[in-house]
Structure formats: C-alpha cells, structure tokens
XYZ file of C-alpha atoms in Angstrom:
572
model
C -32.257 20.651 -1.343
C -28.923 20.011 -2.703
C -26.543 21.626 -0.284
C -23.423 20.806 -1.567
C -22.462 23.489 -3.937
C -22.627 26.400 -1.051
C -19.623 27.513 0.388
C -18.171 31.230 1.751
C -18.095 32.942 4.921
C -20.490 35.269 6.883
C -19.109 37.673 9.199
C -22.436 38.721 11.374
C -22.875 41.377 14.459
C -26.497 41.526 15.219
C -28.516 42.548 18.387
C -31.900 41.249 18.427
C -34.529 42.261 20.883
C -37.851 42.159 21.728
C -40.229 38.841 21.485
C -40.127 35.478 19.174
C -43.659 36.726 17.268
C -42.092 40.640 17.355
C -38.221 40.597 16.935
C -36.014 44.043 16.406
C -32.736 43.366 14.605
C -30.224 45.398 14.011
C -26.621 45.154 12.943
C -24.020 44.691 10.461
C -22.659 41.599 8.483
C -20.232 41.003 5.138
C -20.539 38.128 2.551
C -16.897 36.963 1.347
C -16.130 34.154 -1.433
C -20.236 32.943 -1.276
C -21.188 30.023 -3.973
C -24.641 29.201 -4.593
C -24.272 26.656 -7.649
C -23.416 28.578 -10.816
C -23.449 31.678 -8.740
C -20.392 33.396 -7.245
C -20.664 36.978 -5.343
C -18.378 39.502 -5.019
C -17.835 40.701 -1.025
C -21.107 42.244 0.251
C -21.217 44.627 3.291
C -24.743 45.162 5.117
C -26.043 47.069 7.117
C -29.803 46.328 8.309
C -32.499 47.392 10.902
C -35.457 45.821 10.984
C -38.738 46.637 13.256
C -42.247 46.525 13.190
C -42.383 44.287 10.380
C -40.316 46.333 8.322
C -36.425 45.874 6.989
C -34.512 48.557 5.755
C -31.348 47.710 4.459
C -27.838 48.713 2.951
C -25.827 46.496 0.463
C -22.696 47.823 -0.927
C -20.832 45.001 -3.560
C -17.035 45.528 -3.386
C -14.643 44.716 -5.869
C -10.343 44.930 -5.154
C -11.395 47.318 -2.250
C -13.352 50.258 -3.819
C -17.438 50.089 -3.337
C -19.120 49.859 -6.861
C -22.572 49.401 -6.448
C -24.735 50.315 -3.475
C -28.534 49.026 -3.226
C -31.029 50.753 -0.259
C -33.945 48.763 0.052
C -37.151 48.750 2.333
C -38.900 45.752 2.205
C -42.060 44.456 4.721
C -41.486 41.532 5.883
C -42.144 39.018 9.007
C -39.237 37.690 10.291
C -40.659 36.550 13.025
C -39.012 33.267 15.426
C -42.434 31.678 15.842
C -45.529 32.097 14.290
C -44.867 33.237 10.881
C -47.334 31.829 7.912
C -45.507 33.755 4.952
C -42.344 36.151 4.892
C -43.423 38.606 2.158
C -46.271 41.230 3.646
C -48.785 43.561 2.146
C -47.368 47.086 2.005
C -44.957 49.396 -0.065
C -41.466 48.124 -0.762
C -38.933 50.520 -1.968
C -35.324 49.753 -3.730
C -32.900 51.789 -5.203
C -29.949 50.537 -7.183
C -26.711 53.101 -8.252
C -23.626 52.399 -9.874
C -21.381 55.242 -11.861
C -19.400 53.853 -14.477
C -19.217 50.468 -12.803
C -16.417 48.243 -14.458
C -17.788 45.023 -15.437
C -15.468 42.886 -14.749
C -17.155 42.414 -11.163
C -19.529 40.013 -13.502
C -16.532 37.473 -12.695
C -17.459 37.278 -9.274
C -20.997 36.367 -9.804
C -20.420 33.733 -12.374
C -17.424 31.370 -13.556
C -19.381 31.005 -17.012
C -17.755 34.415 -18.157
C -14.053 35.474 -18.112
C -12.231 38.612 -19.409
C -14.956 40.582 -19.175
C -14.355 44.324 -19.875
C -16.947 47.514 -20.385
C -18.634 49.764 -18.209
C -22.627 50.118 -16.395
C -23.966 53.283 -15.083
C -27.188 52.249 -13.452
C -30.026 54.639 -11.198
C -33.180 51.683 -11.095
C -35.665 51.987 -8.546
C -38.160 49.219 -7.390
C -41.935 50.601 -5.491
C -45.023 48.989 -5.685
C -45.941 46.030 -4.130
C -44.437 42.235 -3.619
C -46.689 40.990 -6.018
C -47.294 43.774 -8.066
C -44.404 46.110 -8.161
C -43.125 48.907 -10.156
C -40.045 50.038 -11.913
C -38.188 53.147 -12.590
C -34.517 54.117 -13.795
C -32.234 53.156 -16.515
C -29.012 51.480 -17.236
C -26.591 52.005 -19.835
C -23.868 49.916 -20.722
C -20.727 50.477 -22.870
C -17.844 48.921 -24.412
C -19.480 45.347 -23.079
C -17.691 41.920 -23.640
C -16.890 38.308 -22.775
C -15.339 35.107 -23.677
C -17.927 32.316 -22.716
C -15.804 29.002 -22.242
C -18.126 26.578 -22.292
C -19.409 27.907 -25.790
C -15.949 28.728 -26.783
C -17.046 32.202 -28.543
C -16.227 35.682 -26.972
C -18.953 38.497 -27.377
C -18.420 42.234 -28.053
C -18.762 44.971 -28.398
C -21.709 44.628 -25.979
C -23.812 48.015 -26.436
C -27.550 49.293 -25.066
C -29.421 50.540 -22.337
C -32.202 48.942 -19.724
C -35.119 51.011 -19.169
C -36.917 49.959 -15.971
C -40.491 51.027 -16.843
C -43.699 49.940 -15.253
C -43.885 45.923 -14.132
C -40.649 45.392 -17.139
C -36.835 45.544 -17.838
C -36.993 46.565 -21.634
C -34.017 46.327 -23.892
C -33.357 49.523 -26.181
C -30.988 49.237 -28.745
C -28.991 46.385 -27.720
C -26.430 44.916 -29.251
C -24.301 41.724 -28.984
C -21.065 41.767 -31.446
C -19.940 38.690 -32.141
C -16.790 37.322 -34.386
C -18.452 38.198 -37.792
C -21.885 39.254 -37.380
C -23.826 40.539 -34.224
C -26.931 39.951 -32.229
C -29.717 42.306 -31.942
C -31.862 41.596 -28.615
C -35.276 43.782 -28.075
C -38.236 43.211 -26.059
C -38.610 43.486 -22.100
C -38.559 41.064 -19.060
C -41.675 41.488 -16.905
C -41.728 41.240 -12.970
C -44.829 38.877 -12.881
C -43.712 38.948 -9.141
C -40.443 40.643 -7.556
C -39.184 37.252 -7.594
C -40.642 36.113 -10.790
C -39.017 36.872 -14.014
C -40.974 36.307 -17.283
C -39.114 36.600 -20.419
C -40.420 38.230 -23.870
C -37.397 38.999 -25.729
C -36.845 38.916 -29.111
C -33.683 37.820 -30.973
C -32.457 39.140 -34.330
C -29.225 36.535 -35.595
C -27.060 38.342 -38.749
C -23.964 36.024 -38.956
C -23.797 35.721 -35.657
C -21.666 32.712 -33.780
C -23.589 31.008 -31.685
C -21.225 28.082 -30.404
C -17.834 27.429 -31.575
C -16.410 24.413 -29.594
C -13.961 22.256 -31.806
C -14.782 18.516 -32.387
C -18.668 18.968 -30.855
C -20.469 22.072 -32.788
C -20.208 25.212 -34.730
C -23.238 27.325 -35.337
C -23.377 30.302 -36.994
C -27.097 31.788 -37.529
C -29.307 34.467 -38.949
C -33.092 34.485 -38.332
C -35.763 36.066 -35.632
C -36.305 33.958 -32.878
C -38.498 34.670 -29.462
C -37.283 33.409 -26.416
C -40.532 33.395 -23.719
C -41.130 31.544 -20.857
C -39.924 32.117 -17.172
C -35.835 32.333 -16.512
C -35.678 29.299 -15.117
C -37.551 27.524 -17.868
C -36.989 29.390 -20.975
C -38.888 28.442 -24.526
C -37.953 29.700 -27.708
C -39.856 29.531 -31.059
C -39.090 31.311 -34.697
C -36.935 30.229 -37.664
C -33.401 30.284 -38.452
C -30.951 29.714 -41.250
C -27.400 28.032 -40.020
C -24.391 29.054 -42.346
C -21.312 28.258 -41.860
C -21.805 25.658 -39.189
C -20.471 21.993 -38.872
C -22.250 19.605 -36.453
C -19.824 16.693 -35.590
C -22.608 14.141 -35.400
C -20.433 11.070 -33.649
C -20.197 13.204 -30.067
C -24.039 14.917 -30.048
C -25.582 11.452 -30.565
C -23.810 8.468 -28.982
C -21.761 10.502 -26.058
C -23.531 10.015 -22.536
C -22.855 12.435 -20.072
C -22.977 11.282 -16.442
C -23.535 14.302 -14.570
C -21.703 13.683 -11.429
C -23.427 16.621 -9.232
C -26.446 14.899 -9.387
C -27.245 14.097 -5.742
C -28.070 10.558 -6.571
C -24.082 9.938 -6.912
C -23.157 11.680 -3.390
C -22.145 8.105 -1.875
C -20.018 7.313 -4.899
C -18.674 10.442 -6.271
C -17.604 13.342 -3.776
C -20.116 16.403 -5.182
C -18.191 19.353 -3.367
C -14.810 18.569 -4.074
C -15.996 17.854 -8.046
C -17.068 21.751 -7.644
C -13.701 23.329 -6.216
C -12.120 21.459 -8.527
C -14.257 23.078 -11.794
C -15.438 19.418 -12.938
C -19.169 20.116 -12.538
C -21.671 20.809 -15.187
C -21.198 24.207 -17.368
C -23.428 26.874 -18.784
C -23.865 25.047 -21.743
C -25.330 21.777 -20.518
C -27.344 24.040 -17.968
C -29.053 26.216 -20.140
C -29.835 23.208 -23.224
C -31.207 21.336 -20.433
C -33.854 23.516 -19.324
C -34.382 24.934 -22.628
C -37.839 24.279 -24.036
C -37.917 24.512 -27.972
C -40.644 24.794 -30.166
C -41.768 24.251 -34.031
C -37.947 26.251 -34.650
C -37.486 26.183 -38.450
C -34.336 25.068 -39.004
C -33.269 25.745 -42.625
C -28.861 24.828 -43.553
C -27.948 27.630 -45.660
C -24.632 27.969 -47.581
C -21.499 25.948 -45.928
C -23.174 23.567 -43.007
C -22.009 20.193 -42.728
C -22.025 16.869 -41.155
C -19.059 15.396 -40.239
C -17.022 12.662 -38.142
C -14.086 10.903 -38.297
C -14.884 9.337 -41.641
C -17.281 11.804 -43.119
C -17.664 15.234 -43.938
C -20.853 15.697 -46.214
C -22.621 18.794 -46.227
C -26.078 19.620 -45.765
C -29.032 21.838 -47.580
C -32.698 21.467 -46.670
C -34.824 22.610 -43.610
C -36.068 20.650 -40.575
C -38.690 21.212 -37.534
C -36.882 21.280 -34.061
C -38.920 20.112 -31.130
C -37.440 20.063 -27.373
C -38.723 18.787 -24.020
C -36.451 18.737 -21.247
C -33.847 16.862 -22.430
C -35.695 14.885 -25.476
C -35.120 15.936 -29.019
C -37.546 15.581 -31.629
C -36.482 16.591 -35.362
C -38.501 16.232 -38.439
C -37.601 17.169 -42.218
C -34.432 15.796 -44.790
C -31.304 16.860 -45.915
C -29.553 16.748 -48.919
C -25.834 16.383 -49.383
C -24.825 17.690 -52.508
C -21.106 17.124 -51.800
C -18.711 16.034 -49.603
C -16.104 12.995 -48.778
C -16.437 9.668 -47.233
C -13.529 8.000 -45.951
C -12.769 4.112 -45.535
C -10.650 3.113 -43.214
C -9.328 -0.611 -44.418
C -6.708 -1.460 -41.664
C -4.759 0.584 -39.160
C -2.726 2.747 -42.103
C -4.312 2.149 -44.713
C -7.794 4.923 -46.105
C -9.293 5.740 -49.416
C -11.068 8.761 -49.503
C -14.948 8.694 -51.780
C -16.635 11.751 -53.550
C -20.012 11.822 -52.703
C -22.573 12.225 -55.424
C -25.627 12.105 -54.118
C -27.566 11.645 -50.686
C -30.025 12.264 -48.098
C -29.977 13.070 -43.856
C -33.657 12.335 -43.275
C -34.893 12.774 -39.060
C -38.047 11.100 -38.393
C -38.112 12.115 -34.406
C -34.717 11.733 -32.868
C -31.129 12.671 -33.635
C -30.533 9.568 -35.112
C -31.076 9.897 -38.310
C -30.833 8.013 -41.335
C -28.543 7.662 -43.837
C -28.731 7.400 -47.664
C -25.608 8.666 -49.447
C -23.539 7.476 -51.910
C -19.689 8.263 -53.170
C -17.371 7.172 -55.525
C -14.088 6.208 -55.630
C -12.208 6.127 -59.561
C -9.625 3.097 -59.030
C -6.370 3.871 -61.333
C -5.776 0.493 -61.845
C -1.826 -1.293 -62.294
C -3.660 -3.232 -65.376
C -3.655 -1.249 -68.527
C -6.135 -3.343 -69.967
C -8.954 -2.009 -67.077
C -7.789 1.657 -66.872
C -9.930 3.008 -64.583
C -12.518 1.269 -62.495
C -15.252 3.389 -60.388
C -16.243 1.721 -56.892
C -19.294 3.206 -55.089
C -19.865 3.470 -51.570
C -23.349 2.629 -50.238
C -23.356 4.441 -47.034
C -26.953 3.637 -45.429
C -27.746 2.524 -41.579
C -28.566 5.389 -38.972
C -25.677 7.949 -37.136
C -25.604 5.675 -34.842
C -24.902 2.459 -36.685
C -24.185 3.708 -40.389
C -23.740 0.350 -42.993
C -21.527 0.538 -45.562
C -21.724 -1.521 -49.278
C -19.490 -1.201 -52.055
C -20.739 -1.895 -55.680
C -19.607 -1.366 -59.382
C -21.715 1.102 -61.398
C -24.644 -1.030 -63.100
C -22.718 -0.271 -66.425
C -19.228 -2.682 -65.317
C -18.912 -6.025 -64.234
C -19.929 -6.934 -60.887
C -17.230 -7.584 -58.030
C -17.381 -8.965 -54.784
C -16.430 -7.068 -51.776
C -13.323 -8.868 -51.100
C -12.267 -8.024 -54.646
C -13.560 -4.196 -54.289
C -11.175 -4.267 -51.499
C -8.324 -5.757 -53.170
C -9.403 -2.741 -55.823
C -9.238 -0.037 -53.757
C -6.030 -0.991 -51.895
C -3.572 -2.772 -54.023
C -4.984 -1.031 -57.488
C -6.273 -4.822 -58.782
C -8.523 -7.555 -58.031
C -5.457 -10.663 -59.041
C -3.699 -10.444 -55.225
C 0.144 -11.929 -55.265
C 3.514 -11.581 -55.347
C 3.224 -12.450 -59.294
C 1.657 -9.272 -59.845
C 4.007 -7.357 -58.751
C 3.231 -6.255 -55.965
C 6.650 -4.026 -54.338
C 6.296 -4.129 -50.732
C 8.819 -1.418 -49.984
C 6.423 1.032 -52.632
C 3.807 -0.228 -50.874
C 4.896 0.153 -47.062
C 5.615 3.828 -47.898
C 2.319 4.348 -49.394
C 0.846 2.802 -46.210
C 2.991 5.205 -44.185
C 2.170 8.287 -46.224
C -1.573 7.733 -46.489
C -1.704 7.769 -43.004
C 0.122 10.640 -42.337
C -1.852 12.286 -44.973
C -5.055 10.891 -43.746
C -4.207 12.746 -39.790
C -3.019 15.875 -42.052
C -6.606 15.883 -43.489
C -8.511 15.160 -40.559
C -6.761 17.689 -38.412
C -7.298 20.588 -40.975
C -10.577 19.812 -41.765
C -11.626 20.181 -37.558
C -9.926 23.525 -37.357
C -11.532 27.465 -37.333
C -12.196 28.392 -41.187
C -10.484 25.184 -42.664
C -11.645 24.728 -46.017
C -14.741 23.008 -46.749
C -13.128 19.506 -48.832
C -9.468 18.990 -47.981
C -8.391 15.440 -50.196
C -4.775 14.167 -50.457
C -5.159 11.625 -53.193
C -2.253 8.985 -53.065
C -0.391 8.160 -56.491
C -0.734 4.571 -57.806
C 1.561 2.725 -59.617
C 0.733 1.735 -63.017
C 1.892 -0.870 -64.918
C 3.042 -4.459 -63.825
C 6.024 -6.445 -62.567
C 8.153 -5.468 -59.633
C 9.241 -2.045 -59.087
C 6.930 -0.362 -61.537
C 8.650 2.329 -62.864
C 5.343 4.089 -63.294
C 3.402 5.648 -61.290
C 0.554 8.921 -61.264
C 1.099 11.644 -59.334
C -0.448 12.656 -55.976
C -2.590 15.081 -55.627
C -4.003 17.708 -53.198
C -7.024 19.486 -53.663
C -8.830 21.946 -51.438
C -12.739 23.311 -52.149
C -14.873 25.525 -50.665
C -18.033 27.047 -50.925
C -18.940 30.839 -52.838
C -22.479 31.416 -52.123
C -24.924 28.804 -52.184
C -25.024 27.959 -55.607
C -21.221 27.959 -56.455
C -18.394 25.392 -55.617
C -14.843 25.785 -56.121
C -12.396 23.360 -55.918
C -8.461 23.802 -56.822
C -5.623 21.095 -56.997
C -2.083 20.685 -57.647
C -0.434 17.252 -58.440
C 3.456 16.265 -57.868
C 5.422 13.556 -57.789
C 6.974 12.334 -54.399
C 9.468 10.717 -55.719
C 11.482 13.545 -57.528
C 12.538 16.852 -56.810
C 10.264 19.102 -59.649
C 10.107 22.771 -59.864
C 6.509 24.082 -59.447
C 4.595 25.887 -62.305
C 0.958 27.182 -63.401
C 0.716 23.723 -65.685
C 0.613 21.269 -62.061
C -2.596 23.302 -60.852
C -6.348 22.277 -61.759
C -9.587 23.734 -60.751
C -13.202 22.909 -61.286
C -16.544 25.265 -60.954
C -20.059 23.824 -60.358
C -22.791 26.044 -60.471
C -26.044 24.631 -59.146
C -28.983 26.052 -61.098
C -31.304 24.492 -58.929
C -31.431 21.119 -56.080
C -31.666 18.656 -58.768
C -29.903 20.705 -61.915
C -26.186 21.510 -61.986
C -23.128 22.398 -64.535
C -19.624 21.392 -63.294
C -16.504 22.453 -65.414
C -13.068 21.619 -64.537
C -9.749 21.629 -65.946
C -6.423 19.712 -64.180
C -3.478 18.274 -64.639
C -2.533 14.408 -65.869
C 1.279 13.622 -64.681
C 2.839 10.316 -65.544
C 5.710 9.657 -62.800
C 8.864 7.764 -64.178
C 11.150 6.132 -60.713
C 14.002 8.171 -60.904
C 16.515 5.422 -61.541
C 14.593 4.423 -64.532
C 14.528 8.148 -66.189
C 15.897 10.594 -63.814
C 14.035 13.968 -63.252
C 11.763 13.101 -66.423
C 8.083 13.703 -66.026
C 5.355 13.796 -68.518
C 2.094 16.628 -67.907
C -0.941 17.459 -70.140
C -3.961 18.845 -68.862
C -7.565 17.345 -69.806
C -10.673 19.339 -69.642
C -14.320 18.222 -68.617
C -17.989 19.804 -68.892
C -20.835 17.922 -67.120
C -24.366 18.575 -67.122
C -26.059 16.527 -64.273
C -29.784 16.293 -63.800
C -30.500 13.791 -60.359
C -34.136 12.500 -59.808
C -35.185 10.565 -56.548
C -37.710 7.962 -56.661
C-alpha cells in the first residue's frame, strides 16, 4: 500500500500480559494531527482493555480542548501475536455514539475538502448485532449545517435533517442541502451490508441547485431525480436531469491531461509526501469523478447552458445519454445551438466577432464531439457601391481540432479566403495604400478591438455575466485618406427569459466625439421561438453616421430602422 500520505503522532502506554496466542492489553493512548489520505482527525484520547478475546474501548474526539463526542464500544476480536486466521469474531458487538449540540466545525479536522463549516449535531446511535450482520439504533439531528467546498467552488447551506439509525440502515429524513439558488433534497438510507461495508441507496431530488461552480472549467446548475447506489467507495448513479444555467468550457474538460503526481508510479521522480504538506495533491473533485460509475443519465440542456472557449460561446438545447466507466466517458445524442458568437482571431490584435445562425454539437461516444455550426459576419464595407457584404463562418472539425471556412451566401459573388480576410479586416477586398487605407485610424482600431475583445472575454467567464456580450467596432465608410466617415460602435448585451424568449439590447456611440446619451442611441430585439425549427425575431436599433470631428465638429446623424423576421430552418 501507498504509505506516503500518513503522518501524525501516537502517544501509547500499554501493559500487555499473558501469552502470544492469549494477550491482555490494557492502557491508554491519544491520536494528534493523524492523515490517512483525504482524511484528517481531530485529537483522539483512548482508553482500552482488552481480554479474553474481547476489547472494550473509550474514544473521546477533542476539539480546542473541550471533549465533543465520546464513542464506548465492545467489539470481539483476536488480537492475538501468533496464530490469528481472522481479527473479527463471532459474538455480540456493542457501540454507542453521543454528542450534545456538537459544533461542526470539528468536520475540518477530518477532511481538508470542507472549510468554514458552521451548524450543530446532537447524536445518541447505537451499534449491536453482529460483525456481519449488525444492528442499529439512535438518531441524529443536525441544524443550521453548511460548507464551502473548494474544489467545487460552491458553498452549501442551510444544511437541515435528521439520521435515523434503524435496523441494518442510516436513513435520511427530511434532509436538506441549500444551495446558492435552489436546494437539494436527499432521501433514502445507507445499509451496513457489513460493519465495514457501506452500501448506498439514496435518492437525489436537484431544484436549481449548483452543482459545481469553478470559473474557466464548469458550471452546473441542475434539477431532476437521480439515484446514487453502489458501495462508498465505488458509487453509481442513474436517473435524468435537466442542466440550466450551466456553461461547460469545452477547451479544459477535453484536451487538459492531468498527471496525477501521488500516483506511486512517480515516487522516484516526484517527492509524494512533500506534494501532500504542501496541498498539491489530488482534490475531492477529481477523487470522487474518478470512481464515479454513471449510467444511461439523461442529460437534457434546459434554458441558458452553453458551450464556450476562448473563441466561442454557443449555447446548447437537446438531450444526450451519459455513460461512465472509471475514468472513460461515453456520450450519445446532439445539440442544437440556436444562438451564440464565434470569434476569429486574425493576428495578435486584431478579432471579428460572428452571429451564429444555425448548428449542431453531435457526441457519438467520447467528449469530442463534432462540430457543425455556422455564423455570420455583415461586413460594412468603405465602398459605397457594395454596402454591406455578409461572410459566413463554417465552423466544422471536432472540440478538439475544430476547422474553420469562410464563404459568401450562395446569393453574392464568390470570394476567396484571402479576400474574405481582407473583408473582414480592412472593410474591402482592393488592399493598398490607394484605397485609403489611414494607418493611424487603423492602429487605434487594432488597439481598441483588442482591448474590447479581453473586455468581452473577461465578462463573459464571470458569475451571472450575461449570456452574449458583443462590442462591435465602427468602420469607416467612404474612401480616400482620413475618411471623415465612419459608423458608430456598438455594444450589445442578451440574455435568455425562459426557454423560448431572447432578449438582446444595444447602444451605439461614437468614439471619436464627446455626445450626450439619450433613449434614441438604444436598440433592442425579441425572438420568440415557437418551436426548434420555427421562430419570430423583432428588433428595433439605432443607425449613427459618425462625421471626424475636424471635418464637422460635434455633428452626428441617428435614425432608427426596424426589422420583423420569420425564420423556418430545416436540416437535411
């Protein structure tokens, strides 16, 4: 066995007589700062005597110097020197468990998984019957529960219910896990196949409840009945759920490979115990999804779940079958994305960000999925005579390796990809300095996309950041140098309301001049989504012409346009 994550000290005074087949032991001992692992205990004082065959024993667990639980136990065993075929005998076993009031926060001490905990447990259990059949009796009450969980960066509470030890189970009455916006309800009982032997038949009742919240990796939020069965150490949980509210940062769960350095395999390269003292070894998280055994889980994404990265946020709506061995992954089922943004990244500074129109997420097995989704990106162009040129972005490939193609809509003259590039980043396909082209306009631009671009990306990672967040860089408009033209820049910021109903509101300016604000620079559009393939989007914003101020100071020019779409999508 792995020996390296033990550590603490014994303090022992024992006198042992008699002979190595029939020992009598008697004595005292304390446990201070012990580590098995995961597992931390608090100081433990002892008091034992054992003789024919038989230990009875007092353990008292001490926290800041006042006892707060105290366990009497009688156990048969054979702890004999020489001679002994198996430790656990035939015959009654009897142990009793109290605690009045018992502040939780002596949790701390038994794991580094949970800090601030706070709430109190009164608890009277008692444990007869045999070793291999034994038998429960008591209850245990807990109030006012609660505790952040680092590793899943959520904190839980109010954590209410009682434990009534009945019989070969633990069952759960009326508990309850609060969470930030929805709570947990947990029912069902853990039976004592053996003393030792934990089997788990719980069931779990999600209603808005945060599973995981850990920035730039996963946010879950669920509702749904799931059971978790199985033994303790190799838990299995089945059901459905619906995820709402939930982004899964796709770039980190499938290409990141994590080395984990406990493993005994890398004790000549890596030193094991000093990567424990130092808090670098695995967490709860990693521990518990690797022995985790799911299976046939529903998984449907409800209202507000989406994929994202560093160049896309699309979100999802569909259902897929979750299968889990060990650590192997096996997901079935497609997902739509109905909406979102795709950005390109062409050069260090400069981005342009795509609406996406339509898509799929389809799993055949793995986490790497596929990719079929495709945005568009309406080019103001510097040419009168082209006005406005859509370029769509093919985004295919897998997670792992996504492609990306741009094209004209089948309705406009073909381009190349150099030229769609040209398009996107100078505003025309006719590259030169007898265009037009002001480099000073432009190296701002360059500046202010990116700073708009790390505005975007930053907001869009953080705790209840809107669903869409696009800053939309002005264009200048016209030809020769120093256009004295240019359209405004806008910012717009949508979100979901329900799962049929998308809102998205804007507000354009222009950079270069100092304008007061009114109700006439704000736009919004609705789109209601009657069903998957049917929806109605209405919208209403602002078109502002930009004049350089030398060329007519302070003068803008603002009129609003209005649009209805009905949009009916088939796939083929």
């Amino acid at each position: 066995h792995d020996t390296t994550g033990i550590r603490g000290s014994v303090l022992l005074d024992a006198r042992i007589a008699g002979t190595a087949r029939a020992p009598e032991i008697r004595g005292t001992g304390s446990l201070t700062g012990a580590v098995f692992g995961d597992f931390q205990a608090p100081l433990v004082r002892a008091a034992f005597d054992y003789r024919q065959q038989v230990m009875r024993s007092n353990l008292t667990f001490w926290r800041t110097g006042v006892p707060v639980v105290e366990v009497d136990a009688t156990l048969p065993l054979d702890l004999a020197f020489s001679g002994a075929t198996t430790r656990q005998l035939p015959g009654p076993i009897n142990i009793i468990a109290k605690g009045d009031s018992v502040d939780l926060a002596i949790v701390e001490a038994f794991t580094p998984n949970l800090r601030k905990v706070t709430g109190f447990l009164s608890m009277d259990a008692r444990v007869e019957g045999t070793w291999d059949a034994p038998r429960l009796a008591g209850k245990a009450q807990l109030l006012g529960g609660g505790a952040d969980v680092p590793a899943l960066g959520v904190r839980y509470g109010p954590i209410t219910g009682g434990l009534t030890f009945a019989g070969d189970s633990i069952v759960a009455e009326n508990v309850k896990v609060g969470g930030t916006t929805g709570d947990l309800e947990v029912t069902g009982a853990v039976r004592l196949e053996h003393l030792t032997t934990p089997i788990l038949g719980l069931a779990l009742s999600a209603h808005e409840f945060d599973l995981i919240n850990v920035r730039d990796y996963l946010r879950i939020q669920a509702w749904g009945d799931v059971n978790l069965t199985g033994t303790l150490a190799h838990p299995v949980l089945t059901g459905a759920g619906r995820f709402t509210n939930s982004v899964i940062y796709f770039a980190d769960l499938v290409s990141k490979n994590i080395v984990n350095l406990e493993d005994p395999l890398y004790a000549d390269l890596v030193d094991t115990l000093a990567i424990r003292q130092q808090g670098l070894g695995a967490n709860f998280q990693s521990r518990f999804l690797d022995s985790l055994t799911i299976k046939d889980l529903d998984f449907i994404a409800g209202t507000g779940v989406w994929l994202r990265s560093n160049e896309a946020n699309f979100q999802l709506e569909g259902r897929l079958r979750v299968n889990k061995l060990r650590k192997l992954y096996q997901i079935e089922g497609s997902l739509n994305t109905p909406r979102g943004t795709y950005t390109l990244e062409i050069g260090p500074t400069i981005s342009r960000t795509f609406t996406v129109e339509r898509g799929a997420v389809r799993y055949f097995g793995d986490l790497n999925a596929e990719l079929d989704v495709q945005a568009r990106n309406v080019v103001r162009t510097n040419d009168a005579t082209q006005g406005e040129i859509p370029v769509i972005a093919n985004i295919t490939g897998t997670l792992e390796v996504p492609k990306l193609t741009l094209s004209t809509p089948p309705d406009r003259q073909p381009m190349s990809q150099p030229e769609l590039i040209a398009l996107l980043v100078f505003g025309t396909t006719r590259v030169g300095l007898q265009n037009g082209l002001n480099v000073g306009a432009g190296a701002t631009s360059a500046a202010l996309n990116a700073l708009a671009n790390e505005l975007q990306r930053s907001l869009t990672s953080a705790n209840h950041a809107p669903d869409i967040l696009e800053i939309r860089q002005g264009l200048s408009v016209g030809s020769g140098f120093g256009s004295q033209v240019q359209s405004a820049t806008e910012i717009a910021v949508g979100n979901s309301i329900g799962s049929k109903l998308f809102v998205t509101g804007n507000v354009g300016f222009c950079l270069n001049q100092s304008q007061s604000f009114s109700a006439r620079n704000l736009g919004a559009s609705l789109e209601y989504r009657f069903r998957r393939e049917l929806r109605m989007v209405l919208s209403a914003e602002p078109v502002q012409t930009c004049f350089a101020t030398g060329a007519d100071p302070g003068f803008t020019t603002l009129r609003y346009q209005f649009g209805a779409d009905l949009r009916w999508d088939r796939d083929y």
